[in-house]
Short mmCIF file of C-alpha atoms and ligand atoms in Angstrom, two decimals:
data_model
loop_
_atom_site.label_atom_id
_atom_site.label_comp_id
_atom_site.label_asym_id
_atom_site.label_seq_id
_atom_site.Cartn_x
_atom_site.Cartn_y
_atom_site.Cartn_z
CA MET E 1 209.25 -42.33 305.05
CA ASP E 2 207.86 -38.81 304.80
CA PRO E 3 210.79 -36.58 303.74
CA VAL E 4 209.79 -33.98 306.36
CA TYR E 5 210.39 -36.55 309.12
CA ARG E 6 213.58 -37.70 307.46
CA ALA E 7 214.82 -34.10 307.66
CA PHE E 8 213.80 -33.91 311.35
CA ILE E 9 215.71 -37.14 312.04
CA GLU E 10 218.84 -36.04 310.22
CA ASP E 11 218.87 -32.68 311.99
CA TYR E 12 218.27 -34.35 315.37
CA LEU E 13 221.14 -36.82 314.85
CA ARG E 14 223.52 -34.06 313.77
CA LEU E 15 222.68 -32.08 316.91
CA HIS E 16 223.94 -35.09 318.87
CA GLY E 17 227.10 -35.36 316.82
CA VAL E 18 225.90 -38.50 315.04
CA ASP E 19 226.38 -39.19 311.34
CA PRO E 20 222.84 -39.77 309.95
CA VAL E 21 224.02 -41.81 306.98
CA LYS E 22 225.80 -44.34 309.19
CA PHE E 23 223.05 -44.35 311.80
CA CYS E 24 220.07 -44.82 309.46
CA LYS E 25 220.78 -48.36 308.31
CA PRO E 26 217.59 -50.26 307.41
CA LEU E 27 215.85 -51.85 310.38
CA PRO E 28 215.35 -55.61 309.96
CA GLY E 29 211.69 -56.63 309.87
CA GLN E 30 212.16 -59.08 312.76
CA ASP E 31 212.90 -56.27 315.26
CA GLU E 32 210.01 -56.83 317.70
CA MET E 33 210.93 -53.81 319.78
CA PHE E 34 210.25 -51.54 316.81
CA PHE E 35 207.49 -53.42 315.02
CA ASN E 36 205.58 -54.74 318.07
CA ALA E 37 206.17 -51.91 320.55
CA ILE E 38 207.06 -48.53 318.99
CA LEU E 39 204.98 -48.76 315.79
CA PRO E 40 201.64 -49.71 317.46
CA ASN E 41 202.28 -47.02 320.08
CA TYR E 42 202.22 -44.38 317.35
CA GLU E 43 199.17 -45.72 315.48
CA PHE E 44 201.40 -47.44 312.89
CA ASP E 45 202.65 -44.10 311.58
CA SER E 46 206.05 -45.22 310.31
CA SER E 47 207.48 -41.69 310.06
CA ILE E 48 206.63 -40.68 313.64
CA SER E 49 207.73 -44.14 314.83
CA ALA E 50 211.09 -43.76 313.07
CA PHE E 51 211.58 -40.38 314.77
CA LYS E 52 210.64 -41.93 318.13
CA PHE E 53 213.11 -44.78 317.52
CA VAL E 54 215.88 -42.26 316.91
CA GLU E 55 214.80 -40.15 319.88
CA SER E 56 214.88 -43.17 322.19
CA ALA E 57 218.28 -44.21 320.81
CA MET E 58 219.66 -40.74 321.56
CA ARG E 59 218.13 -40.79 325.04
CA LEU E 60 219.87 -44.13 325.58
CA GLY E 61 223.02 -42.54 324.16
CA GLU E 62 222.81 -39.58 326.53
CA ALA E 63 222.60 -41.92 329.53
CA TYR E 64 225.53 -43.92 328.16
CA ARG E 65 227.59 -40.76 327.58
CA GLN E 66 227.00 -39.65 331.16
CA ILE E 67 228.22 -43.03 332.47
CA ALA E 68 231.25 -43.00 330.13
CA GLU E 69 232.18 -39.46 331.18
CA GLY E 70 231.15 -39.66 334.84
CA VAL E 71 232.84 -42.98 335.66
CA PHE E 72 235.71 -43.17 333.15
CA GLY E 73 236.32 -39.60 331.93
CA GLY E 74 234.98 -40.11 328.40
CA PHE E 75 234.57 -42.60 325.56
CA ASP E 76 238.27 -42.38 324.72
CA LYS E 77 239.13 -43.81 328.16
CA LEU E 78 236.99 -46.92 327.71
CA GLY E 79 238.25 -50.44 327.10
CA THR E 80 235.62 -52.94 325.97
CA VAL E 81 231.89 -52.65 326.62
CA LEU E 82 229.03 -55.15 326.50
CA ASP E 83 225.47 -54.28 325.48
CA PHE E 84 223.60 -57.27 326.88
CA ALA E 85 220.03 -57.80 325.54
CA SER E 86 221.02 -55.50 322.72
CA GLY E 87 218.14 -56.53 320.48
CA TRP E 88 218.84 -55.41 316.93
CA GLY E 89 221.38 -52.83 318.05
CA ARG E 90 219.54 -49.58 318.73
CA LEU E 91 222.56 -48.57 320.85
CA THR E 92 225.15 -50.15 318.54
CA ARG E 93 224.19 -47.64 315.83
CA LEU E 94 225.46 -44.95 318.17
CA LEU E 95 228.33 -46.78 319.90
CA GLU E 96 229.97 -47.62 316.57
CA GLN E 97 230.39 -43.85 316.12
CA ARG E 98 232.11 -43.48 319.50
CA LEU E 99 234.22 -46.65 319.83
CA ARG E 100 236.12 -49.06 317.59
CA PRO E 101 234.08 -52.15 316.58
CA ASP E 102 236.50 -54.45 318.41
CA GLN E 103 235.68 -52.63 321.68
CA ILE E 104 231.95 -53.35 321.33
CA TYR E 105 230.34 -56.65 322.41
CA VAL E 106 226.66 -57.34 321.89
CA ALA E 107 224.63 -60.26 323.26
CA ASP E 108 221.01 -61.33 322.93
CA ILE E 109 218.82 -64.39 323.02
CA TYR E 110 217.84 -63.48 319.43
CA HIS E 111 220.77 -65.03 317.65
CA GLN E 112 219.80 -63.61 314.24
CA ALA E 113 219.87 -60.13 315.79
CA ILE E 114 223.42 -60.74 316.96
CA ASP E 115 224.54 -62.26 313.65
CA TRP E 116 223.01 -59.27 311.82
CA GLN E 117 224.92 -56.81 314.04
CA VAL E 118 228.18 -58.68 313.58
CA ALA E 119 227.70 -58.60 309.79
CA THR E 120 226.44 -55.00 309.71
CA PHE E 121 228.63 -53.23 312.27
CA GLY E 122 231.62 -55.56 312.57
CA VAL E 123 231.19 -55.77 316.37
CA ASN E 124 231.76 -58.84 318.56
CA GLY E 125 228.63 -60.95 318.99
CA VAL E 126 227.72 -63.38 321.76
CA HIS E 127 224.68 -65.65 321.63
CA SER E 128 222.71 -65.65 324.86
CA ALA E 129 220.45 -68.34 326.29
CA LYS E 130 217.32 -68.71 328.39
CA ASP E 131 219.32 -70.00 331.29
CA PRO E 132 222.04 -67.73 332.73
CA ALA E 133 224.01 -70.81 333.82
CA VAL E 134 224.61 -71.82 330.19
CA PHE E 135 225.39 -68.32 328.91
CA ASP E 136 228.93 -68.73 327.69
CA HIS E 137 231.01 -65.56 327.78
CA ALA E 138 234.15 -65.02 329.80
CA GLY E 139 234.98 -61.39 328.92
CA LYS E 140 235.40 -58.54 331.41
CA HIS E 141 234.08 -55.15 330.39
CA ASP E 142 234.19 -51.54 331.56
CA ILE E 143 230.48 -51.01 330.96
CA VAL E 144 227.97 -53.85 330.98
CA LEU E 145 224.68 -52.23 330.00
CA VAL E 146 221.42 -54.15 330.17
CA GLY E 147 218.68 -51.93 328.79
CA SER E 148 215.11 -53.10 329.28
CA MET E 149 215.71 -56.73 330.14
CA PHE E 150 215.48 -56.74 333.95
CA SER E 151 212.25 -54.81 333.45
CA HIS E 152 210.87 -58.04 331.96
CA LEU E 153 212.26 -60.74 334.27
CA PRO E 154 210.55 -62.85 336.92
CA THR E 155 212.13 -62.98 340.38
CA GLU E 156 214.48 -65.97 340.13
CA LEU E 157 215.84 -64.96 336.73
CA PHE E 158 216.28 -61.39 337.98
CA HIS E 159 218.66 -62.64 340.68
CA GLN E 160 220.40 -65.18 338.44
CA TRP E 161 221.03 -62.77 335.55
CA LEU E 162 222.19 -60.04 337.94
CA GLU E 163 224.74 -62.39 339.45
CA ARG E 164 225.84 -63.75 336.03
CA LEU E 165 226.21 -60.35 334.39
CA TYR E 166 227.95 -58.77 337.36
CA ARG E 167 230.71 -61.37 336.86
CA LEU E 168 231.40 -59.76 333.45
CA VAL E 169 232.24 -56.38 334.99
CA GLY E 170 235.96 -55.55 334.88
CA PRO E 171 237.88 -54.25 337.92
CA ARG E 172 237.17 -50.55 337.21
CA GLY E 173 233.81 -51.16 335.58
CA VAL E 174 230.09 -50.83 336.16
CA LEU E 175 226.93 -52.82 335.55
CA ALA E 176 224.05 -50.56 334.45
CA PHE E 177 220.55 -51.97 334.08
CA SER E 178 217.05 -50.57 333.78
CA VAL E 179 213.85 -51.58 335.55
CA HIS E 180 210.21 -50.53 335.76
CA ASP E 181 209.77 -48.90 339.14
CA GLU E 182 206.71 -49.69 341.25
CA ALA E 183 205.54 -46.09 340.55
CA ILE E 184 204.43 -47.19 337.07
CA LEU E 185 202.67 -50.39 338.13
CA PRO E 186 199.53 -50.58 335.93
CA ALA E 187 196.29 -49.37 337.54
CA GLY E 188 194.55 -52.08 339.52
CA GLU E 189 197.74 -54.08 340.18
CA VAL E 190 199.06 -54.37 343.73
CA MET E 191 202.79 -54.67 344.36
CA ASP E 192 203.84 -58.14 345.48
CA ALA E 193 205.12 -58.29 349.06
CA SER E 194 208.47 -59.55 347.72
CA GLY E 195 209.03 -56.21 345.92
CA LEU E 196 208.86 -57.68 342.38
CA HIS E 197 205.50 -57.86 340.63
CA TYR E 198 205.46 -59.98 337.47
CA LEU E 199 202.80 -59.79 334.75
CA ARG E 200 202.57 -62.40 332.03
CA PHE E 201 202.54 -60.23 328.89
CA SER E 202 205.17 -58.45 326.78
CA GLU E 203 205.86 -56.93 323.36
CA SER E 204 207.60 -60.16 322.31
CA SER E 205 205.64 -62.68 320.31
CA SER E 206 208.40 -65.28 320.53
CA LEU E 207 209.83 -65.22 324.06
CA ASP E 208 208.33 -67.61 326.58
CA LEU E 209 206.30 -65.83 329.29
CA ASP E 210 208.15 -67.89 331.90
CA ILE E 211 211.32 -65.96 331.08
CA TYR E 212 210.12 -62.60 329.70
CA GLY E 213 207.01 -60.67 330.74
CA MET E 214 206.61 -57.32 332.49
CA SER E 215 208.07 -56.79 335.93
CA TYR E 216 207.85 -53.92 338.38
CA VAL E 217 210.17 -53.54 341.34
CA THR E 218 210.70 -51.57 344.50
CA GLU E 219 214.03 -49.93 345.22
CA ALA E 220 214.26 -52.13 348.33
CA PHE E 221 214.02 -55.26 346.13
CA VAL E 222 216.80 -54.06 343.81
CA GLY E 223 218.96 -52.93 346.73
CA ALA E 224 218.64 -56.37 348.37
CA ALA E 225 219.43 -58.08 345.03
CA ILE E 226 222.60 -55.97 344.67
CA ALA E 227 223.56 -56.74 348.27
CA ARG E 228 223.58 -60.46 347.37
CA LEU E 229 226.34 -59.82 344.77
CA ALA E 230 228.99 -58.71 347.24
CA PRO E 231 229.07 -56.73 350.48
CA GLY E 232 229.45 -52.94 350.42
CA LEU E 233 229.12 -52.29 346.68
CA SER E 234 228.59 -48.69 345.58
CA TRP E 235 225.37 -48.34 343.57
CA ARG E 236 223.00 -45.59 342.46
CA ARG E 237 219.42 -45.40 341.26
CA PHE E 238 218.58 -42.77 338.63
CA PRO E 239 214.78 -42.40 338.39
CA LYS E 240 213.61 -42.30 334.76
CA GLY E 241 217.26 -42.53 333.77
CA LEU E 242 216.66 -44.74 330.72
CA TYR E 243 214.19 -44.74 327.87
CA GLU E 244 210.94 -42.93 328.55
CA ASN E 245 209.90 -44.61 331.76
CA GLN E 246 212.57 -46.89 333.21
CA ASP E 247 214.80 -46.35 336.22
CA LEU E 248 218.50 -46.92 335.72
CA TYR E 249 220.61 -48.64 338.38
CA VAL E 250 224.40 -48.43 338.17
CA VAL E 251 226.51 -50.80 340.30
CA GLY E 252 230.27 -50.41 340.60
CA ALA E 253 232.86 -53.19 340.66
CA PRO E 254 234.19 -53.77 344.19
CA GLY E 255 236.02 -50.59 345.23
CA VAL E 256 234.53 -48.40 342.47
CA ASP E 257 232.87 -45.43 344.19
CA LEU E 258 229.82 -44.07 342.38
CA SER E 259 228.81 -41.53 345.03
CA GLY E 260 229.79 -38.61 342.76
CA LEU E 261 228.08 -39.92 339.62
CA THR E 262 225.32 -37.69 338.28
CA LEU E 263 223.00 -38.78 335.53
CA ALA E 264 220.09 -36.73 334.24
CA SER E 265 217.25 -37.74 332.00
CA SER E 266 216.76 -35.80 328.75
CA PRO E 267 213.73 -33.49 328.93
CA MET E 268 210.73 -34.75 327.00
CA GLY E 269 208.07 -32.76 325.21
CA GLY E 270 206.42 -31.98 321.93
CA PHE E 271 204.45 -29.60 319.80
CA GLU E 272 200.70 -29.98 320.12
CA SER E 273 199.09 -27.30 318.00
CA VAL E 274 199.65 -24.41 315.64
CA ALA E 275 197.07 -21.72 314.89
CA THR E 276 197.13 -19.05 312.20
CA LEU E 277 196.11 -15.77 313.80
CA SER E 278 194.05 -13.10 312.02
CA ASN E 279 197.17 -11.06 311.23
CA GLY E 280 198.83 -14.11 309.66
CA ASP E 281 201.18 -14.84 312.60
CA LEU E 282 201.55 -18.43 313.72
CA GLU E 283 201.02 -19.45 317.33
CA PHE E 284 202.65 -22.73 318.32
CA SER E 285 202.10 -24.52 321.61
CA GLY E 286 203.27 -27.67 323.30
CA TRP E 287 204.22 -29.39 326.53
CA ALA E 288 207.38 -30.54 328.29
CA ILE E 289 208.44 -32.49 331.33
CA GLU E 290 211.72 -32.75 333.20
CA ARG E 291 211.91 -36.09 335.00
CA THR E 292 215.28 -35.57 336.70
CA PRO E 293 214.73 -34.89 340.41
CA GLY E 294 215.82 -31.35 341.31
CA ALA E 295 216.11 -30.10 337.70
CA THR E 296 213.77 -27.75 335.83
CA ILE E 297 213.20 -26.78 332.21
CA SER E 298 214.47 -23.22 332.43
CA GLN E 299 213.62 -22.10 328.91
CA VAL E 300 212.34 -23.14 325.52
CA SER E 301 214.41 -21.60 322.77
CA VAL E 302 213.01 -21.57 319.27
CA HIS E 303 215.07 -22.07 316.13
CA VAL E 304 213.75 -21.71 312.60
CA GLY E 305 215.77 -23.23 309.78
CA GLY E 306 218.55 -23.82 312.32
CA ALA E 307 218.85 -20.19 313.48
CA PRO E 308 217.77 -19.00 316.95
CA VAL E 309 214.73 -16.71 316.83
CA LEU E 310 213.33 -16.29 320.33
CA SER E 311 212.98 -18.00 323.68
CA VAL E 312 210.23 -18.29 326.24
CA VAL E 313 210.02 -19.48 329.82
CA PRO E 314 207.51 -22.33 330.08
CA GLY E 315 205.01 -21.24 332.71
CA ILE E 316 201.72 -22.96 331.93
CA GLU E 317 200.53 -25.70 334.30
CA ARG E 318 199.65 -28.96 332.54
CA PRO E 319 198.04 -31.31 335.09
CA ASP E 320 196.40 -33.15 332.15
CA VAL E 321 199.84 -34.36 331.03
CA LEU E 322 200.80 -35.65 334.48
CA LYS E 323 198.72 -38.83 334.19
CA HIS E 324 201.06 -40.01 331.41
CA PHE E 325 204.07 -39.68 333.70
CA PRO E 326 203.16 -41.43 336.95
CA GLY E 327 205.68 -41.07 339.73
CA SER E 328 207.34 -38.11 338.05
CA ALA E 329 209.56 -35.93 340.21
CA ASN E 330 208.40 -32.71 338.52
CA ALA E 331 205.14 -31.30 337.19
CA PRO E 332 204.73 -31.03 333.40
CA VAL E 333 204.70 -27.55 331.88
CA GLY E 334 203.18 -25.93 328.82
CA TRP E 335 204.69 -23.36 326.50
CA SER E 336 203.60 -21.27 323.54
CA PHE E 337 205.16 -18.71 321.21
CA ARG E 338 204.26 -16.67 318.13
CA LEU E 339 206.19 -16.33 314.90
CA SER E 340 205.45 -13.87 312.14
CA ARG E 341 205.36 -15.11 308.56
CA ASP E 342 208.67 -13.32 308.02
CA GLN E 343 210.15 -15.46 310.78
CA ALA E 344 208.60 -18.76 309.70
CA GLN E 345 207.70 -19.21 306.08
CA ALA E 346 205.59 -22.14 304.97
CA GLY E 347 207.63 -25.33 305.09
CA ALA E 348 210.30 -23.99 307.46
CA THR E 349 211.52 -26.35 310.19
CA VAL E 350 210.69 -25.01 313.63
CA ARG E 351 212.74 -26.61 316.40
CA ALA E 352 212.04 -26.06 320.09
CA HIS E 353 214.98 -26.64 322.47
CA LEU E 354 213.76 -27.72 325.92
CA GLN E 355 216.70 -26.52 327.98
CA SER E 356 217.08 -28.07 331.41
CA SER E 357 219.05 -26.88 334.40
CA SER E 358 220.54 -30.44 334.32
CA GLY E 359 222.56 -29.37 331.28
CA LEU E 360 220.62 -31.65 328.93
CA THR E 361 218.34 -30.43 326.17
CA GLY E 362 215.31 -32.08 324.59
CA TYR E 363 214.37 -31.20 321.01
CA CYS E 364 211.02 -31.19 319.27
CA TYR E 365 210.12 -30.38 315.72
CA ALA E 366 207.30 -28.92 313.66
CA ARG E 367 206.94 -27.72 310.11
CA ALA E 368 205.50 -24.24 309.59
CA PRO E 369 202.17 -24.79 307.81
CA GLU E 370 200.95 -23.26 304.56
CA PRO E 371 198.94 -20.05 305.12
CA ALA E 372 195.44 -21.06 306.13
CA THR E 373 192.63 -19.90 303.88
CA PHE E 374 189.49 -18.89 305.70
CA THR E 375 186.53 -17.75 303.61
CA TYR E 376 183.57 -16.51 305.61
CA SER E 377 180.44 -14.45 305.34
CA GLY E 378 181.49 -11.55 307.54
CA TRP E 379 179.94 -10.34 310.77
CA SER E 380 178.58 -7.16 312.22
CA ARG E 381 178.35 -5.77 315.72
CA ARG E 382 175.33 -3.71 314.78
CA ALA E 383 172.17 -4.82 316.51
CA LEU E 384 169.33 -5.78 314.20
CA ARG E 385 166.71 -3.05 313.89
C1 LIG G 1 212.88 -54.45 325.18
S1 LIG G 1 214.16 -55.24 324.31
C2 LIG G 1 215.47 -54.09 324.53
C3 LIG G 1 216.50 -54.16 323.46
C4 LIG G 1 217.65 -53.16 323.56
N1 LIG G 1 218.32 -53.19 324.83
C5 LIG G 1 217.20 -51.77 323.22
O1 LIG G 1 217.16 -50.92 324.08
O2 LIG G 1 216.84 -51.54 322.06
C6 LIG G 1 214.58 -56.59 325.34
C7 LIG G 1 215.63 -57.52 324.78
O3 LIG G 1 215.95 -58.50 325.78
C8 LIG G 1 216.32 -59.67 325.08
N2 LIG G 1 216.36 -60.82 325.99
C9 LIG G 1 215.35 -61.40 326.65
N3 LIG G 1 215.79 -62.46 327.34
C10 LIG G 1 217.12 -62.55 327.12
C11 LIG G 1 218.13 -63.43 327.56
N4 LIG G 1 217.86 -64.46 328.35
N5 LIG G 1 219.40 -63.20 327.13
C12 LIG G 1 219.68 -62.16 326.33
N6 LIG G 1 218.77 -61.30 325.87
C13 LIG G 1 217.49 -61.49 326.26
C14 LIG G 1 215.23 -59.76 324.02
O4 LIG G 1 215.57 -60.67 323.01
C15 LIG G 1 215.17 -58.30 323.56
O5 LIG G 1 216.06 -58.07 322.49
#
């Protein structure tokens, strides 16, 4: 990996209170989520993809932290937790830094992924199955998280897994799962009258399309599915609450009231360009979006080499970015700022903090470029005579 990106990753992890050495364990080559989804998405650039993997893990971690704090009062108040459909443990890398290994349970249909996590992190592993009826696990957990599995299930399995996994929620616990909302249904597709639209493709090259494709749901469908679990359960939908584009639903155990739970989505954004001006200053620009309803990105503060330098209020309209975020609660914004060469020498790490009124911050990185050389023939304003 490019050492510049490695430095970005290490800095980013430290900002989230995560030990980079422990977190950055090698990723097994069988991880389809990384090799078949993230890597092709970033034109097979392994350095950018690694940064995006870490970014998505931290976004997952921020959602998890808000559940742990909002429902239980913090990680130190948690008993055991289950990450169902954990894959190769994107979340486990983080959870093992917040909880003891014996508090963490992971389950997946990929048994090698579970065995690898047990061997690597010392957590408890459970092998899952195609059929929820034969999934054999009797534990009760404070948090049962199912990240990006219901977003891939056909109707019957959606109901069956919801019912099966809800049975694993302890008396003060919650089930949290993510879905693709109907707002991001691919162009040309029409939502099924049932409220779940299933498409027969996925990032997995091994899972049968009868059990794992791409599904899109309405809130009414999910609400009705939750109502089948038990009458009067407290549940919340957090639009864009997980990953980059999934909605997070949190359902309480009977009697657990989630009406006060708040959960924001980390602001997203990135650098897009840097120009060297005629006086040698650098002008950086980029975009950002806040997906949490009711929140705004109040300022972008700029740090160079870790030290704060300046801040700007993002005020540029970016309708061109909106098409990438269908169904977003807020409009995307643009920002730009200038740094002198004294402020940003070649090779310096420039970090933009996208600060949201939600209390969450998104971070993006750039490296100050070498001074541009521009050799040219000169010009004159004098008219030719
Ligand atoms: C998109 S990945 C998400 C992985 C992980 N939650 C994360 O965020 O990195 C979906 C996962 O669902 C798992 N999965 C699919 N069907 C399953 C089943 N019946 N039981 C358990 N896991 C399943 C897949 O093996 C895969 O690891």
